[in-house]
Amino acid sequence: MIPRYTRPEMAVIWEPQTRLKIWFEIEAHAADAQAELGVIPKEAAKAVWTKAGDVVFDVARIDEIEREIKHDVIAFTTHLAEIVGPEARFVHQGMTSSDVLDTCLNVQLTRAADLLTEDIDKVLGALKRRAFEHKMTPTIGRSHGIHAEPVTFGLKLAYAYAEFTRARERLVAARHEVATCAISGAVGTFAQIDPRVEEHVAKAMGLRVEPISTQVIPRDRHAMFFATLGVIAASVERLATEIRHLQRTEVLEAEEFFSEGQKGSSAMPHKRNPVLSENLTGLSRMVRAYVTPAMENVVLWHERDISHSSAERMIAPDATVTLDFALIRLADLIEKLLVYPANMQKNLDRLGGLIHSQRLLIALTQKGCSREDAYKLVQRNAMPVWRGEGDFRSLLKRDAEVKKFLTDAEIDQQFDLGYHLKHVDTIFQRVFGTS
């Protein structure tokens, strides 16, 4: 986790003290269940909570123990015994390290998912507000980066709103899938611990019971979680890339907010660069990069190995922290985005009416011209305009073959910008539930 791209709200989920606190809660809840089953004394379970429930664990001391014994969970239980005293001998009975580690990781991932869901809600809120603000602001639609037909800037933002709505649904599903608990002991057979202990811990930690674990919770769950983060990051980059293009000097239909005193270049004082969008592009690439090791972690030897462990210690905090930062930055970028309708209109007019070529094609076919001939007629009048050699509408009106099918008034009708926007309300109704 790099401080530059880390928000404290997400960072705290991955801090050592948070992890140790979750470890303690898992162990203490398991002790409670063991006590209720008569496996350990109830006084011992109570002592664990009484003596260590409010303790700030000594991370340095645990690290010191681990350097000697080379095992993180045993280092923790050893330190816990220093705090609790003789009753600590009843802690961790019948459990294996993965019971603690995997259940803890899933608690952290669900907390991270909850925060990321809140982030997406902020993005959705900004997109919806700006979409309705520019619902009928006409702009050019592009395919292959080339002017195609008119859209509205509100529709561009509505596209993104729909995409992030799907992102939210996927994240909620991924959270549900990863929110499982395993307290099943070595190789997952419950030979040394009653399944009812797992049920108790799962409920106490806000998780569901893992139906069948080996010595670890199956990593296909985690692979889907990180894959979902990767798809969300791709959506972040798609929108960021759109803004980067729109801010190009030759386009300048929208622009990132440029604050008083902000500097764009160390060399050129005039520069106003899309630095936030470019930053989001880079951060999105990093989140997607974590998907591959998550996929590879699915493949473990037999009932358990730890080839996944080192990767997860990095990708879990880094992927969630990075995406959290990116989503909040994106929400702020959209909220403050500068939009230039006059430049949008200028770009709409740039090709001298060529953006209406399909309407002319259809109009000709409706008047009896074959589609093949109609295409040739429209294209032969369009190409000179593309080269800067005339006005599309005027050329069409001077084309004798076109005039066999269309009057001047009928040609003029095909250049109505509003025609392209007649179903915007319908689209908004579909996306937002209201127009």
XYZ file of C-alpha atoms in Angstrom:
435
model
C 0.000 0.000 0.000
C 1.453 3.332 -1.116
C 0.360 6.262 1.092
C -0.108 8.478 -1.973
C -2.967 6.275 -3.169
C -4.354 5.136 0.186
C -7.396 6.381 2.068
C -7.375 5.791 5.834
C -10.855 4.263 5.766
C -9.599 1.324 3.718
C -6.081 1.211 5.151
C -7.347 0.526 8.663
C -8.923 -2.743 7.487
C -5.452 -4.062 6.642
C -3.483 -2.711 9.584
C -1.738 -5.340 11.754
C -3.758 -4.351 14.837
C -7.023 -4.890 12.930
C -5.879 -8.309 11.747
C -4.806 -9.334 15.245
C -8.102 -8.136 16.710
C -10.004 -10.289 14.207
C -7.752 -13.253 15.005
C -8.546 -12.779 18.683
C -12.286 -12.592 18.065
C -12.202 -15.811 16.030
C -10.281 -17.603 18.772
C -12.454 -16.177 21.555
C -15.740 -16.998 19.824
C -14.456 -20.517 19.159
C -13.605 -20.833 22.852
C -17.144 -19.724 23.748
C -18.587 -22.454 21.536
C -16.201 -25.048 22.944
C -17.239 -24.044 26.454
C -20.934 -24.390 25.628
C -20.205 -27.868 24.297
C -18.365 -28.747 27.492
C -15.028 -29.197 25.754
C -13.291 -26.483 27.789
C -14.212 -24.811 31.082
C -16.618 -21.887 30.778
C -14.394 -19.937 33.169
C -11.524 -20.280 30.706
C -13.576 -18.944 27.797
C -14.740 -16.042 29.936
C -11.158 -15.277 31.021
C -10.052 -14.968 27.392
C -12.545 -12.154 26.816
C -12.019 -10.531 30.214
C -8.247 -10.397 30.040
C -7.705 -9.734 26.326
C -10.969 -8.335 24.945
C -9.844 -4.714 25.139
C -6.123 -5.260 24.713
C -4.039 -3.437 22.114
C -1.830 -6.258 20.954
C 1.911 -5.712 20.937
C 2.782 -6.085 17.260
C 6.494 -5.730 17.937
C 6.355 -8.505 20.539
C 4.506 -10.827 18.150
C 7.046 -10.073 15.421
C 9.832 -10.863 17.888
C 8.312 -14.257 18.698
C 7.734 -15.007 15.003
C 11.360 -14.296 14.151
C 12.285 -17.136 16.464
C 9.571 -19.693 15.787
C 8.837 -18.808 12.132
C 5.032 -19.095 12.489
C 2.703 -16.121 12.654
C -0.350 -17.708 14.265
C 1.683 -19.489 16.947
C 3.462 -16.189 17.615
C 0.062 -14.625 18.193
C -1.280 -17.378 20.441
C 1.981 -17.253 22.413
C 1.548 -13.521 22.961
C -2.111 -14.098 23.817
C -1.010 -16.584 26.478
C 1.259 -13.920 27.947
C -1.829 -11.732 28.359
C -4.449 -14.300 29.367
C -2.346 -16.616 31.508
C -3.013 -20.323 32.209
C -6.500 -20.275 30.661
C -4.905 -19.652 27.251
C -4.100 -23.356 27.041
C -7.738 -23.884 26.041
C -7.479 -21.461 23.093
C -7.137 -22.858 19.538
C -8.076 -26.401 20.563
C -8.755 -28.582 17.536
C -8.116 -25.667 15.186
C -5.495 -25.168 12.518
C -3.833 -21.919 11.475
C -5.853 -21.670 8.278
C -9.065 -21.637 10.301
C -7.911 -18.332 11.748
C -6.150 -16.938 8.689
C -8.842 -17.726 6.118
C -11.751 -16.650 8.272
C -9.935 -13.412 9.093
C -9.149 -12.716 5.439
C -12.788 -13.136 4.514
C -13.861 -10.770 7.274
C -11.424 -8.193 5.902
C -12.590 -8.725 2.323
C -16.240 -8.275 3.281
C -15.408 -5.061 5.121
C -13.434 -3.874 2.100
C -16.341 -4.787 -0.192
C -18.731 -2.769 1.958
C -16.494 0.282 1.647
C -16.066 -0.232 -2.103
C -19.851 -0.470 -2.462
C -20.162 2.908 -0.752
C -17.548 4.243 -3.177
C -19.511 3.017 -6.182
C -22.610 4.682 -4.766
C -20.694 7.985 -4.760
C -19.716 7.448 -8.394
C -23.318 6.615 -9.293
C -24.571 9.719 -7.521
C -22.182 11.994 -9.411
C -22.939 10.324 -12.745
C -26.694 10.597 -12.279
C -26.605 14.263 -11.334
C -24.388 15.233 -14.260
C -26.296 12.983 -16.680
C -29.569 14.773 -15.989
C -27.788 18.132 -16.115
C -26.626 17.338 -19.666
C -29.425 15.030 -20.706
C -30.147 17.012 -23.874
C -26.726 18.590 -24.454
C -25.951 17.436 -28.002
C -22.494 16.136 -28.812
C -20.970 13.964 -31.471
C -20.877 10.209 -31.074
C -17.698 8.564 -32.321
C -16.891 5.115 -33.616
C -13.268 4.219 -34.236
C -12.529 7.713 -32.924
C -14.264 9.178 -35.995
C -17.396 11.346 -36.003
C -20.462 9.123 -36.406
C -23.903 10.444 -35.402
C -25.133 12.805 -32.669
C -25.693 11.687 -29.083
C -25.971 13.747 -25.913
C -23.410 14.210 -23.196
C -26.057 13.006 -20.777
C -26.203 9.717 -22.659
C -22.428 9.316 -22.337
C -22.774 9.618 -18.580
C -25.838 7.358 -18.586
C -23.771 4.656 -20.286
C -21.310 4.869 -17.395
C -24.109 4.927 -14.811
C -25.535 1.678 -16.179
C -22.068 0.117 -16.218
C -21.348 1.029 -12.603
C -24.804 -0.199 -11.602
C -23.752 -3.596 -12.931
C -20.417 -3.200 -11.141
C -22.230 -2.689 -7.861
C -24.366 -5.769 -8.383
C -21.283 -7.858 -9.162
C -19.491 -6.564 -6.083
C -22.423 -7.404 -3.829
C -22.461 -10.911 -5.307
C -18.686 -11.278 -4.892
C -18.951 -10.150 -1.277
C -21.612 -12.763 -0.625
C -19.511 -15.474 -2.228
C -16.372 -14.708 -0.235
C -18.148 -14.240 3.109
C -17.581 -17.750 4.452
C -15.967 -19.122 7.609
C -13.986 -22.325 8.095
C -13.256 -23.721 11.551
C -12.831 -27.331 10.466
C -9.377 -28.273 11.723
C -6.555 -30.033 9.936
C -7.569 -31.121 6.400
C -11.125 -29.959 7.059
C -12.622 -33.124 8.544
C -13.732 -31.699 11.936
C -11.954 -34.673 13.535
C -10.663 -32.510 16.391
C -13.432 -29.903 16.589
C -17.215 -29.970 16.483
C -18.874 -28.388 13.401
C -21.075 -26.443 15.797
C -18.025 -24.375 16.739
C -17.748 -23.285 13.113
C -21.426 -22.380 13.037
C -21.051 -20.244 16.166
C -17.947 -18.414 14.896
C -19.488 -17.829 11.462
C -22.570 -16.192 12.987
C -20.499 -14.108 15.417
C -18.228 -12.832 12.625
C -21.031 -12.064 10.174
C -20.123 -14.892 7.807
C -21.678 -18.105 6.496
C -20.359 -21.606 7.090
C -18.103 -22.899 4.319
C -20.001 -26.018 3.152
C -16.826 -28.028 2.625
C -13.279 -26.888 3.176
C -10.030 -28.772 2.933
C -7.530 -27.146 5.256
C -8.333 -23.876 3.504
C -11.392 -22.100 2.183
C -11.574 -22.802 -1.580
C -9.758 -20.069 -3.494
C -12.174 -19.941 -6.406
C -14.206 -17.686 -4.115
C -11.316 -15.259 -3.801
C -10.519 -15.485 -7.506
C -14.050 -14.315 -8.300
C -13.744 -11.510 -5.751
C -10.551 -10.122 -7.272
C -11.819 -10.703 -10.809
C -14.800 -8.538 -9.913
C -12.471 -5.809 -8.678
C -10.611 -6.101 -11.979
C -13.789 -5.612 -14.010
C -14.732 -2.592 -11.903
C -11.262 -1.171 -12.497
C -11.759 -1.670 -16.241
C -14.957 0.387 -16.012
C -13.054 3.100 -14.171
C -10.461 3.171 -16.937
C -13.058 3.223 -19.710
C -14.638 6.368 -18.288
C -11.257 7.939 -17.531
C -10.118 7.287 -21.098
C -13.263 8.953 -22.457
C -12.528 12.057 -20.408
C -8.890 12.058 -21.505
C -9.984 12.107 -25.120
C -12.601 14.779 -24.585
C -9.986 17.030 -22.962
C -7.613 16.920 -25.938
C -6.973 20.409 -27.271
C -8.474 19.566 -30.668
C -11.643 18.290 -28.976
C -12.048 20.135 -25.636
C -15.644 19.107 -25.028
C -14.990 18.442 -21.345
C -12.131 19.099 -18.971
C -10.996 18.148 -15.505
C -11.477 20.886 -12.937
C -8.348 23.057 -12.693
C -8.065 24.668 -9.281
C -6.696 28.103 -8.434
C -2.934 27.849 -8.119
C -2.730 24.444 -9.813
C 0.218 23.904 -12.173
C 0.023 21.753 -15.271
C 3.634 21.528 -16.375
C 7.042 22.318 -14.922
C 8.121 23.635 -18.333
C 4.994 25.064 -20.002
C 2.872 27.399 -17.863
C -0.131 27.175 -20.205
C -0.725 23.431 -19.722
C -3.931 21.989 -18.227
C -3.479 18.231 -18.367
C -5.961 15.397 -17.626
C -3.760 14.152 -14.796
C -6.567 12.651 -12.716
C -7.894 10.585 -15.616
C -4.398 9.444 -16.506
C -3.819 8.516 -12.874
C -7.019 6.486 -12.881
C -5.855 4.670 -15.994
C -2.653 3.614 -14.250
C -4.365 2.621 -11.006
C -6.909 0.538 -12.926
C -4.104 -1.370 -14.617
C -2.679 -2.245 -11.215
C -5.986 -3.560 -9.865
C -6.374 -5.779 -12.928
C -2.816 -7.016 -12.483
C -3.828 -8.591 -9.173
C -6.433 -10.784 -10.859
C -3.907 -13.203 -12.347
C -2.289 -14.285 -9.053
C -5.773 -14.627 -7.542
C -6.696 -17.005 -10.358
C -3.475 -18.971 -9.917
C -4.118 -19.252 -6.168
C -7.068 -21.526 -6.909
C -4.653 -24.346 -7.689
C -3.265 -25.709 -4.404
C -1.726 -29.101 -3.629
C -4.089 -31.659 -2.153
C -5.829 -30.397 0.997
C -3.564 -27.399 1.423
C -0.320 -25.657 0.660
C 0.654 -22.017 1.224
C 1.649 -20.969 -2.284
C -1.370 -18.647 -2.200
C -0.472 -17.034 1.108
C 2.344 -14.700 0.094
C 0.394 -13.492 -2.941
C -2.742 -12.806 -0.903
C -0.826 -10.832 1.705
C -0.011 -8.374 -1.085
C -2.943 -8.466 -3.463
C -5.741 -8.294 -0.881
C -4.739 -4.954 0.662
C -3.262 -3.507 -2.521
C -6.207 -4.289 -4.807
C -8.846 -3.037 -2.383
C -6.888 0.050 -1.316
C -6.090 1.002 -4.911
C -9.635 0.548 -6.186
C -11.031 2.434 -3.188
C -8.804 5.410 -3.965
C -9.629 5.248 -7.684
C -13.397 5.176 -7.172
C -13.383 8.153 -4.824
C -11.135 10.075 -7.232
C -13.474 9.216 -10.110
C -16.548 10.390 -8.202
C -14.882 13.731 -7.473
C -13.679 14.063 -11.066
C -17.208 13.595 -12.446
C -18.731 15.898 -9.830
C -16.394 18.757 -10.794
C -16.020 18.007 -14.509
C -16.091 21.114 -16.701
C -18.382 20.646 -19.696
C -18.288 22.848 -22.812
C -21.533 22.617 -24.866
C -20.365 25.314 -27.302
C -17.338 23.220 -28.252
C -19.578 20.190 -28.595
C -21.740 22.091 -31.068
C -18.649 23.301 -32.912
C -17.449 19.717 -33.297
C -20.901 18.596 -34.403
C -20.719 21.149 -37.230
C -17.113 20.396 -38.100
C -17.830 17.936 -40.925
C -20.319 20.142 -42.709
C -23.347 17.950 -42.096
C -21.782 14.564 -42.901
C -23.069 13.229 -39.590
C -26.515 13.072 -41.217
C -25.394 10.765 -44.045
C -27.386 7.762 -42.816
C -30.588 9.806 -42.789
C -29.987 10.700 -46.436
C -29.276 7.051 -47.263
C -32.557 5.932 -45.677
C -34.538 8.784 -47.231
C -33.355 7.813 -50.716
C -34.263 4.153 -50.220
C -37.713 5.137 -48.967
C -38.256 7.050 -52.210
C -37.482 4.031 -54.393
C -33.705 4.149 -54.796
C -31.926 0.835 -54.241
C -29.745 0.700 -51.138
C -26.625 0.125 -53.202
C -27.307 3.124 -55.455
C -28.343 5.284 -52.517
C -25.083 4.500 -50.738
C -23.091 5.507 -53.833
C -25.017 8.759 -54.223
C -24.525 9.782 -50.600
C -20.898 8.717 -50.478
C -19.895 10.528 -53.674
C -21.271 13.757 -52.206
C -19.765 13.063 -48.794
C -16.167 12.508 -49.896
C -15.561 16.035 -51.261
C -16.868 17.446 -47.974
C -14.490 15.118 -46.101
C -11.677 16.684 -48.114
C -12.905 20.188 -47.274
C -14.280 20.850 -50.758
C -17.830 21.938 -50.069
C -20.978 21.726 -47.982
C -22.797 18.408 -47.843
C -26.297 19.800 -48.044
C -25.450 22.076 -50.978
C -23.743 19.294 -52.906
C -26.731 17.024 -52.467
C -29.079 19.694 -53.752
C -26.917 20.115 -56.856
C -26.762 16.374 -57.575
C -29.242 15.644 -60.352
C -29.544 11.951 -59.485
C -30.281 12.744 -55.836
C -32.915 15.285 -56.948
C -34.732 12.546 -58.854
C -35.755 11.199 -55.455
C -35.621 14.113 -52.980
C -36.745 17.739 -53.106
C -34.724 20.512 -51.485
C -37.177 20.563 -48.590
C -36.878 16.809 -48.112
C -33.091 17.101 -48.107
C -33.305 19.857 -45.492
C -35.449 17.619 -43.277
C -32.641 15.089 -43.008
C -30.371 17.634 -41.278
C -32.532 17.997 -38.164
C -30.298 17.458 -35.107
C -33.297 16.867 -32.866
C -34.245 13.770 -34.844
C -31.302 11.910 -33.285
C -32.376 12.765 -29.754
C -36.034 11.754 -29.873
C -35.551 8.627 -27.748
C -33.303 10.082 -25.057
C -36.207 10.051 -22.598
C -36.774 6.360 -23.278
C -33.139 5.532 -22.641
C -33.074 7.564 -19.419
C -36.230 5.798 -18.273
C -34.524 2.454 -18.821
C -31.326 3.450 -17.033
C -32.582 5.602 -14.171
C -36.226 4.569 -13.890
C -37.239 8.134 -14.666
C -36.778 10.516 -17.549
